[in-house]
Short mmCIF file of C-alpha atoms in Angstrom, two decimals:
data_model
loop_
_atom_site.label_atom_id
_atom_site.label_comp_id
_atom_site.label_asym_id
_atom_site.label_seq_id
_atom_site.Cartn_x
_atom_site.Cartn_y
_atom_site.Cartn_z
CA UNK A 168 15.04 8.87 180.18
CA UNK A 169 13.98 7.35 183.66
CA UNK A 170 17.37 5.07 183.97
CA UNK A 171 20.10 7.45 185.07
CA UNK A 172 23.12 7.49 182.98
CA UNK A 173 26.76 8.23 183.81
CA UNK A 174 27.02 11.92 182.47
CA UNK A 175 30.26 13.59 180.68
CA UNK A 176 30.75 16.99 181.01
CA UNK A 177 28.03 19.29 179.90
CA UNK A 178 27.13 18.96 176.34
CA UNK A 179 29.15 16.51 175.68
CA UNK A 180 26.99 14.05 174.26
CA UNK A 181 28.65 10.47 173.11
CA UNK A 182 27.03 10.25 169.43
CA UNK A 183 27.89 13.71 168.16
CA UNK A 184 31.18 13.14 169.63
CA UNK A 185 31.81 10.00 167.97
CA UNK A 186 30.48 11.32 164.39
CA UNK A 187 32.49 14.47 164.68
CA UNK A 188 35.48 12.59 165.07
CA UNK A 189 34.21 9.84 162.31
CA UNK A 190 34.14 13.03 159.69
CA UNK A 191 37.77 14.19 161.05
CA UNK A 192 39.76 10.99 160.08
CA UNK A 193 37.55 10.47 157.14
CA UNK A 194 38.75 13.99 155.86
CA UNK A 195 42.58 13.02 156.63
CA UNK A 196 42.00 9.68 155.06
CA UNK A 197 43.81 7.64 157.55
CA UNK A 198 42.97 5.68 160.91
CA UNK A 199 45.96 6.28 162.60
CA UNK A 200 45.98 6.68 166.43
CA UNK A 201 47.01 10.22 166.10
CA UNK A 202 44.61 11.15 163.67
CA UNK A 203 41.61 9.97 166.39
CA UNK A 204 43.15 11.32 169.09
CA UNK A 205 43.46 14.85 167.80
CA UNK A 206 39.51 14.17 166.28
CA UNK A 207 38.42 13.01 169.39
CA UNK A 208 39.83 16.52 170.99
CA UNK A 209 38.68 18.56 168.83
CA UNK A 210 35.46 17.19 168.71
CA UNK A 211 35.29 17.80 172.01
CA UNK A 212 36.37 21.49 171.73
CA UNK A 213 33.78 22.15 169.47
CA UNK A 214 31.16 20.47 171.31
CA UNK A 215 31.43 22.32 174.39
CA UNK A 216 31.61 25.76 172.77
CA UNK A 217 28.91 24.98 170.65
CA UNK A 218 26.62 22.90 172.77
CA UNK A 219 23.91 20.56 171.44
CA UNK A 220 20.35 20.24 172.90
CA UNK A 221 19.63 17.18 174.17
CA UNK A 222 17.39 15.28 171.52
CA UNK A 223 16.89 12.16 174.10
CA UNK A 224 18.27 9.43 172.38
CA UNK A 225 17.80 6.53 174.29
CA UNK A 226 21.22 4.66 172.68
CA UNK A 227 19.64 1.67 172.04
CA UNK A 228 20.41 0.31 168.29
CA UNK A 229 19.41 -2.69 167.31
CA UNK A 230 21.59 -4.10 164.70
CA UNK A 231 18.75 -6.27 162.92
CA UNK A 232 16.53 -2.81 162.97
CA UNK A 233 19.20 -0.94 161.96
CA UNK A 234 20.01 -3.45 158.62
CA UNK A 235 16.03 -3.82 158.31
CA UNK A 236 15.61 0.20 157.59
CA UNK A 237 19.32 0.59 155.83
CA UNK A 238 18.06 -2.04 153.16
CA UNK A 239 14.46 -0.81 152.46
CA UNK A 240 15.82 2.72 152.19
CA UNK A 241 18.13 1.72 149.38
CA UNK A 242 15.63 -0.11 147.35
CA UNK A 243 13.10 2.39 148.46
CA UNK A 244 15.82 5.16 147.08
CA UNK A 245 16.35 3.84 143.81
CA UNK A 246 12.86 2.83 142.85
CA UNK A 247 11.59 6.70 143.91
CA UNK A 248 14.61 8.23 142.09
CA UNK A 249 13.44 6.13 138.59
CA UNK A 250 9.88 6.81 139.41
CA UNK A 251 10.50 10.11 139.30
CA UNK A 252 13.04 10.53 136.85
CA UNK A 253 10.22 8.91 134.95
CA UNK A 254 7.73 11.29 135.38
CA UNK A 255 10.00 13.82 134.28
CA UNK A 256 10.93 12.87 130.93
CA UNK A 257 7.72 11.01 129.80
CA UNK A 258 5.69 12.91 127.40
CA UNK A 259 1.99 14.11 128.04
CA UNK A 260 1.10 15.58 131.72
CA UNK A 261 2.25 15.18 134.75
CA UNK A 262 0.58 13.42 137.69
CA UNK A 263 -2.01 15.05 140.52
CA UNK A 264 -0.25 15.59 143.49
CA UNK A 265 -1.86 15.87 147.19
CA UNK A 266 -0.85 17.10 150.52
CA UNK A 267 -1.56 14.45 153.14
CA UNK A 268 -1.71 14.40 156.60
CA UNK A 269 -0.42 11.93 158.16
CA UNK A 270 -0.50 11.19 162.04
CA UNK A 271 2.46 9.26 163.73
CA UNK A 272 2.81 7.01 166.47
CA UNK A 273 6.38 7.93 168.19
CA UNK A 274 6.37 10.55 170.61
CA UNK A 275 9.74 11.70 170.37
CA UNK A 276 10.99 14.61 168.33
CA UNK A 277 14.19 12.80 166.91
CA UNK A 278 12.43 9.74 165.99
CA UNK A 279 9.62 11.97 164.02
CA UNK A 280 12.48 13.78 162.68
CA UNK A 281 14.27 11.05 161.23
CA UNK A 282 11.09 9.60 159.98
CA UNK A 283 10.60 12.75 158.13
CA UNK A 284 14.22 12.97 156.75
CA UNK A 285 14.06 9.47 155.62
CA UNK A 286 10.48 10.51 154.27
CA UNK A 287 11.47 13.28 151.86
CA UNK A 288 14.26 10.90 150.36
CA UNK A 289 12.51 7.98 150.09
CA UNK A 290 8.95 7.32 148.46
CA UNK A 291 7.61 10.40 145.84
CA UNK A 292 6.82 12.54 148.77
CA UNK A 293 8.44 15.95 150.29
CA UNK A 294 7.45 16.51 154.26
CA UNK A 295 6.34 20.21 154.52
CA UNK A 296 5.20 20.25 157.63
CA UNK A 297 5.61 18.59 161.21
CA UNK A 298 3.37 19.82 163.75
CA UNK A 299 5.53 18.07 167.02
CA UNK A 300 2.43 18.38 169.05
CA UNK A 301 -0.15 16.81 167.36
CA UNK A 302 2.54 14.21 166.25
CA UNK A 303 1.09 14.81 162.77
CA UNK A 304 3.58 15.26 159.37
CA UNK A 305 2.52 16.81 156.14
CA UNK A 306 3.54 15.92 153.20
CA UNK A 307 3.45 16.68 149.54
CA UNK A 308 3.03 13.77 147.05
CA UNK A 309 4.12 13.93 143.97
CA UNK A 310 1.93 11.43 141.98
CA UNK A 311 -1.59 10.67 144.19
CA UNK A 312 -4.14 11.38 141.82
CA UNK A 313 -7.02 9.03 144.10
CA UNK A 314 -7.84 8.52 147.52
CA UNK A 315 -6.37 4.61 146.81
CA UNK A 316 -2.88 6.17 146.23
CA UNK A 317 -3.39 8.62 149.43
CA UNK A 318 -4.30 5.41 151.43
CA UNK A 319 -1.32 3.87 150.31
CA UNK A 320 0.86 6.65 150.93
CA UNK A 321 -0.22 6.70 154.74
CA UNK A 322 0.27 3.00 154.96
CA UNK A 323 4.07 3.48 153.62
CA UNK A 324 4.68 5.99 155.89
CA UNK A 325 3.43 4.01 158.76
CA UNK A 326 5.21 0.90 157.77
CA UNK A 327 8.63 3.55 157.82
CA UNK A 328 8.05 4.97 160.80
CA UNK A 329 8.08 1.36 162.60
CA UNK A 330 11.52 0.21 160.79
CA UNK A 331 12.76 3.78 162.20
CA UNK A 332 11.52 3.05 165.44
CA UNK A 333 12.51 -0.43 165.11
CA UNK A 334 16.22 0.88 164.22
CA UNK A 335 17.04 3.36 166.99
CA UNK A 336 13.87 3.52 169.15
CA UNK A 337 13.50 2.67 172.98
CA UNK A 338 11.33 0.11 174.42
CA UNK A 339 8.56 2.47 175.43
CA UNK A 340 8.75 3.91 171.65
CA UNK A 341 8.15 0.63 170.27
CA UNK A 342 5.21 0.10 172.17
CA UNK A 343 3.84 3.02 171.03
CA UNK A 344 3.36 1.39 167.64
CA UNK A 345 0.63 -0.58 168.58
CA UNK A 346 -1.55 2.27 168.85
CA UNK A 347 -4.05 2.90 166.23
CA UNK A 348 -3.30 5.79 163.75
CA UNK A 349 -3.43 6.95 160.38
CA UNK A 350 -5.25 9.91 158.94
CA UNK A 351 -5.15 13.21 160.98
CA UNK B 228 39.73 -9.76 131.91
CA UNK B 229 41.41 -8.79 135.07
CA UNK B 230 40.21 -7.41 138.38
CA UNK B 231 41.12 -3.77 137.24
CA UNK B 232 39.10 -3.88 133.94
CA UNK B 233 36.05 -5.25 135.64
CA UNK B 234 36.16 -2.57 138.34
CA UNK B 235 36.60 0.35 135.80
CA UNK B 236 33.57 -1.40 133.64
CA UNK B 237 31.68 -0.91 136.64
CA UNK B 238 32.92 3.09 137.63
CA UNK B 239 31.41 3.42 133.79
CA UNK B 240 27.89 1.74 134.28
CA UNK B 241 27.79 4.12 137.56
CA UNK B 242 29.12 7.40 136.20
CA UNK B 243 26.86 6.54 133.25
CA UNK B 244 23.56 5.77 135.14
CA UNK B 245 24.57 9.06 137.44
CA UNK B 246 24.34 11.04 134.70
CA UNK B 247 21.49 9.30 133.21
CA UNK B 248 19.70 9.93 136.34
CA UNK B 249 20.71 14.10 136.84
CA UNK B 250 19.68 14.89 133.71
CA UNK B 251 16.19 13.19 134.24
CA UNK B 252 16.09 15.47 137.63
CA UNK B 253 17.10 18.31 135.22
CA UNK B 254 14.41 17.97 133.08
CA UNK B 255 11.99 17.28 135.44
CA UNK B 256 13.06 20.67 137.02
CA UNK B 257 12.15 22.36 134.05
CA UNK B 258 9.19 20.88 133.74
CA UNK B 259 7.42 20.10 136.70
CA UNK B 260 4.44 22.49 136.83
CA UNK B 261 5.29 24.31 140.69
CA UNK B 262 7.94 24.66 143.44
CA UNK B 263 7.20 21.76 145.12
CA UNK B 264 6.98 19.43 142.51
CA UNK B 265 10.42 20.58 141.19
CA UNK B 266 11.70 20.05 144.60
CA UNK B 267 10.90 16.85 143.87
CA UNK B 268 12.89 16.20 140.86
CA UNK B 269 15.81 18.28 142.92
CA UNK B 270 15.57 15.61 145.73
CA UNK B 271 15.47 12.28 144.69
CA UNK B 272 17.12 11.64 141.53
CA UNK B 273 19.67 14.18 142.11
CA UNK B 274 20.91 12.54 145.13
CA UNK B 275 21.11 9.02 143.99
CA UNK B 276 22.69 10.81 140.87
CA UNK B 277 25.32 12.24 143.14
CA UNK B 278 25.47 8.96 145.10
CA UNK B 279 26.26 6.92 141.58
CA UNK B 280 28.90 9.49 140.55
CA UNK B 281 30.86 9.92 143.75
CA UNK B 282 30.48 6.11 143.79
CA UNK B 283 31.99 5.55 140.26
CA UNK B 284 34.75 8.09 141.13
CA UNK B 285 35.53 6.28 144.21
CA UNK B 286 35.91 3.36 142.00
CA UNK B 287 38.22 4.80 139.58
CA UNK B 288 40.22 6.20 142.67
CA UNK B 289 40.71 3.32 144.77
CA UNK B 290 44.42 3.31 145.65
CA UNK B 291 43.90 6.74 146.92
CA UNK B 292 43.70 8.32 150.56
CA UNK B 293 40.88 10.34 149.36
CA UNK B 294 38.33 7.84 149.06
CA UNK B 295 36.90 8.24 152.25
CA UNK B 296 36.43 11.96 151.76
CA UNK B 297 33.83 10.73 148.71
CA UNK B 298 32.31 8.44 151.18
CA UNK B 299 31.79 11.66 153.74
CA UNK B 300 30.29 13.77 150.33
CA UNK B 301 27.78 11.42 150.00
CA UNK B 302 26.90 11.61 153.63
CA UNK B 303 26.69 14.72 153.84
CA UNK B 304 24.64 14.74 150.11
CA UNK B 305 21.85 12.50 151.87
CA UNK B 306 21.85 14.15 155.75
CA UNK B 307 21.42 17.47 154.16
CA UNK B 308 19.32 17.10 150.89
CA UNK B 309 15.90 16.35 152.97
CA UNK B 310 16.62 19.18 155.03
CA UNK B 311 16.71 21.53 152.88
CA UNK B 312 13.93 20.02 150.31
CA UNK B 313 11.76 20.12 153.89
CA UNK B 314 12.83 24.11 154.24
CA UNK B 315 12.28 25.07 150.52
CA UNK B 316 9.36 22.70 150.27
CA UNK B 317 7.41 24.76 153.74
CA UNK B 318 8.27 28.30 152.38
CA UNK B 319 6.73 27.27 149.34
CA UNK B 320 3.63 25.73 150.54
CA UNK B 321 3.18 28.86 152.88
CA UNK B 322 3.49 31.37 150.47
CA UNK B 323 1.42 29.93 148.11
CA UNK B 324 3.94 28.53 145.38
CA UNK B 325 1.54 25.55 144.96
CA UNK B 326 -1.04 24.93 141.77
CA UNK B 327 -4.14 23.82 143.71
CA UNK B 328 -5.72 23.00 140.74
CA UNK B 329 -3.11 20.82 140.45
CA UNK B 330 -3.79 18.57 143.95
CA UNK B 331 -6.13 16.10 144.28
CA UNK B 332 -6.31 16.83 148.17
CA UNK B 333 -4.57 19.19 150.56
CA UNK B 334 -5.05 18.17 154.27
CA UNK B 335 -2.71 21.12 155.39
CA UNK B 336 -5.34 23.91 154.16
CA UNK B 337 -7.18 25.02 157.30
CA UNK B 338 -7.96 28.35 158.96
CA UNK B 339 -4.95 27.81 160.80
CA UNK B 340 -2.43 27.94 158.07
CA UNK B 341 -3.27 31.17 156.68
CA UNK B 342 -1.03 33.03 158.98
CA UNK C 134 36.74 4.15 128.66
CA UNK C 135 37.31 7.86 127.34
CA UNK C 136 33.87 7.41 125.02
CA UNK C 137 32.27 6.56 128.35
CA UNK C 138 33.59 9.97 130.00
CA UNK C 139 32.86 12.22 126.64
CA UNK C 140 29.08 10.60 126.90
CA UNK C 141 28.85 11.63 130.72
CA UNK C 142 30.12 15.01 130.12
CA UNK C 143 28.04 15.59 127.12
CA UNK C 144 24.96 14.20 129.26
CA UNK C 145 26.11 16.91 132.75
CA UNK C 146 26.69 19.53 130.24
CA UNK C 147 22.78 18.85 128.71
CA UNK C 148 21.50 19.15 132.33
CA UNK C 149 23.44 22.11 133.43
CA UNK C 150 21.86 23.66 130.50
CA UNK C 151 18.27 22.86 130.90
CA UNK C 152 18.38 23.82 134.42
CA UNK C 153 20.09 26.94 133.69
CA UNK C 154 16.45 27.58 131.38
CA UNK C 155 14.86 27.21 134.70
CA UNK C 156 17.19 29.53 136.66
CA UNK C 157 16.61 32.22 133.93
CA UNK C 158 12.57 32.05 134.10
CA UNK C 159 12.14 31.61 137.45
CA UNK C 160 9.79 32.44 138.04
CA UNK C 161 9.68 33.08 141.75
CA UNK C 162 12.83 33.12 143.67
CA UNK C 163 12.46 29.86 145.14
CA UNK C 164 12.40 28.38 141.80
CA UNK C 165 15.73 29.79 140.93
CA UNK C 166 16.95 28.17 144.57
CA UNK C 167 15.72 24.84 143.44
CA UNK C 168 17.66 25.55 140.04
CA UNK C 169 20.72 26.57 141.56
CA UNK C 170 20.62 23.81 144.57
CA UNK C 171 20.46 21.32 140.72
CA UNK C 172 23.32 23.26 139.36
CA UNK C 173 25.46 22.85 141.84
CA UNK C 174 24.51 19.14 141.91
CA UNK C 175 25.67 19.01 138.48
CA UNK C 176 29.05 20.63 139.43
CA UNK C 177 29.33 18.12 142.05
CA UNK C 178 28.84 15.28 139.50
CA UNK C 179 30.83 16.64 136.83
CA UNK C 180 33.64 17.13 139.66
CA UNK C 181 33.51 13.33 140.50
CA UNK C 182 33.48 12.57 136.63
CA UNK C 183 36.26 14.48 136.37
CA UNK C 184 38.30 13.03 138.80
CA UNK C 185 37.02 9.32 137.87
CA UNK C 186 38.35 10.26 134.23
CA UNK C 187 41.79 11.53 135.36
CA UNK C 188 42.58 9.65 138.55
CA UNK C 189 43.52 12.53 139.92
CA UNK C 190 41.70 13.14 143.46
CA UNK C 191 42.81 17.12 144.06
CA UNK C 192 39.39 18.31 143.46
CA UNK C 193 37.30 15.68 145.64
CA UNK C 194 38.15 18.11 148.67
CA UNK C 195 36.49 21.16 146.51
CA UNK C 196 33.91 18.59 146.42
CA UNK C 197 33.24 17.92 149.94
CA UNK C 198 33.00 21.67 150.45
CA UNK C 199 30.53 22.34 147.67
CA UNK C 200 28.18 19.98 149.38
CA UNK C 201 28.06 21.59 152.46
CA UNK C 202 28.25 24.90 150.51
CA UNK C 203 24.88 24.08 148.69
CA UNK C 204 23.13 23.19 151.40
CA UNK C 205 24.06 26.63 153.73
CA UNK C 206 23.25 28.18 150.81
CA UNK C 207 19.53 27.19 150.01
CA UNK C 208 18.68 26.98 153.40
CA UNK C 209 19.86 30.57 153.91
CA UNK C 210 17.54 32.01 151.18
CA UNK C 211 14.95 30.02 152.55
CA UNK C 212 15.01 31.18 156.01
CA UNK C 213 15.50 34.69 154.23
CA UNK C 214 12.21 34.00 151.79
CA UNK C 215 10.15 32.82 155.39
CA UNK C 216 10.95 35.67 157.33
CA UNK C 217 10.32 38.50 154.55
CA UNK C 218 6.78 37.22 153.96
#
């Protein structure tokens, strides 16, 4: 936040502007100049009429970090889908679940939200509560019948958080990864 | 085998695996013991199932301008599914739709969550 | 190819039927929200399969609308239930 950035008119942030324009162009299906210009204009109008709060995105996307995150994400999505699907169809009783608290290291709300979003899709877990002040998230883990699997889940969450931070975090967010964390 | 045939086989494989995951997810929604567990089935296998079906359709509709709309539908699914899962999970936990006898630990259970 | 589409259609039909059982049984409104969500997902898969089978992309816009509508619907109900407790 400390670096002064050139600001567009109030409420106009670059990332949502580009995202809405992309949506518009994809809906039309062709990347013509007219489409892009119309999309930009319409997105600007939408963003001016319905301003978004500033989530403090540093705008430092690391291509390598992003690639590592996406790669892991796709692999984990397939793995966890197959696991949950197998749990659903296999005969016998369902595994015992747990509600696990994990204390994250990042302080940025955006990074915590992204971690929580990804977490709901990847390992067998659903985030049910996120306390931004204490940086703690609570997740329901589908298959966690003992303490070892709860600890393994905590490690998984922290790894995922590290990948999110390496992909889109600011340098100060990365520094926070070094501090000790784990159980809440 | 020409490229077109190969792509059709790929589309068939994608659609079949997508439908298989959708079926498994619905079995999960029926069989799992509480709302939170059912939500698991309704997010992970379901999202991947939809993505695979969309990918299968995209391979078959490879010459159409509507291809990009399929990509968009997939992206929306990826972004929105965790949000609704989180909301339903949260409401489900707070309104006590959890089978506590099926939990190993519950680290959220404290005096402050009873409000 | 048509065999594949028939098999996929049968599987999705079965998925819809199984989900409907949960929808009817409940027991809570939240279970039904989850079931409706799931049913909508099966419909999306079915629409995508139909588009693939007929090579006709006219149902694709419907698909995009459905993905967003399902989200708005389940979030609204979840909020309603959260406010009511």
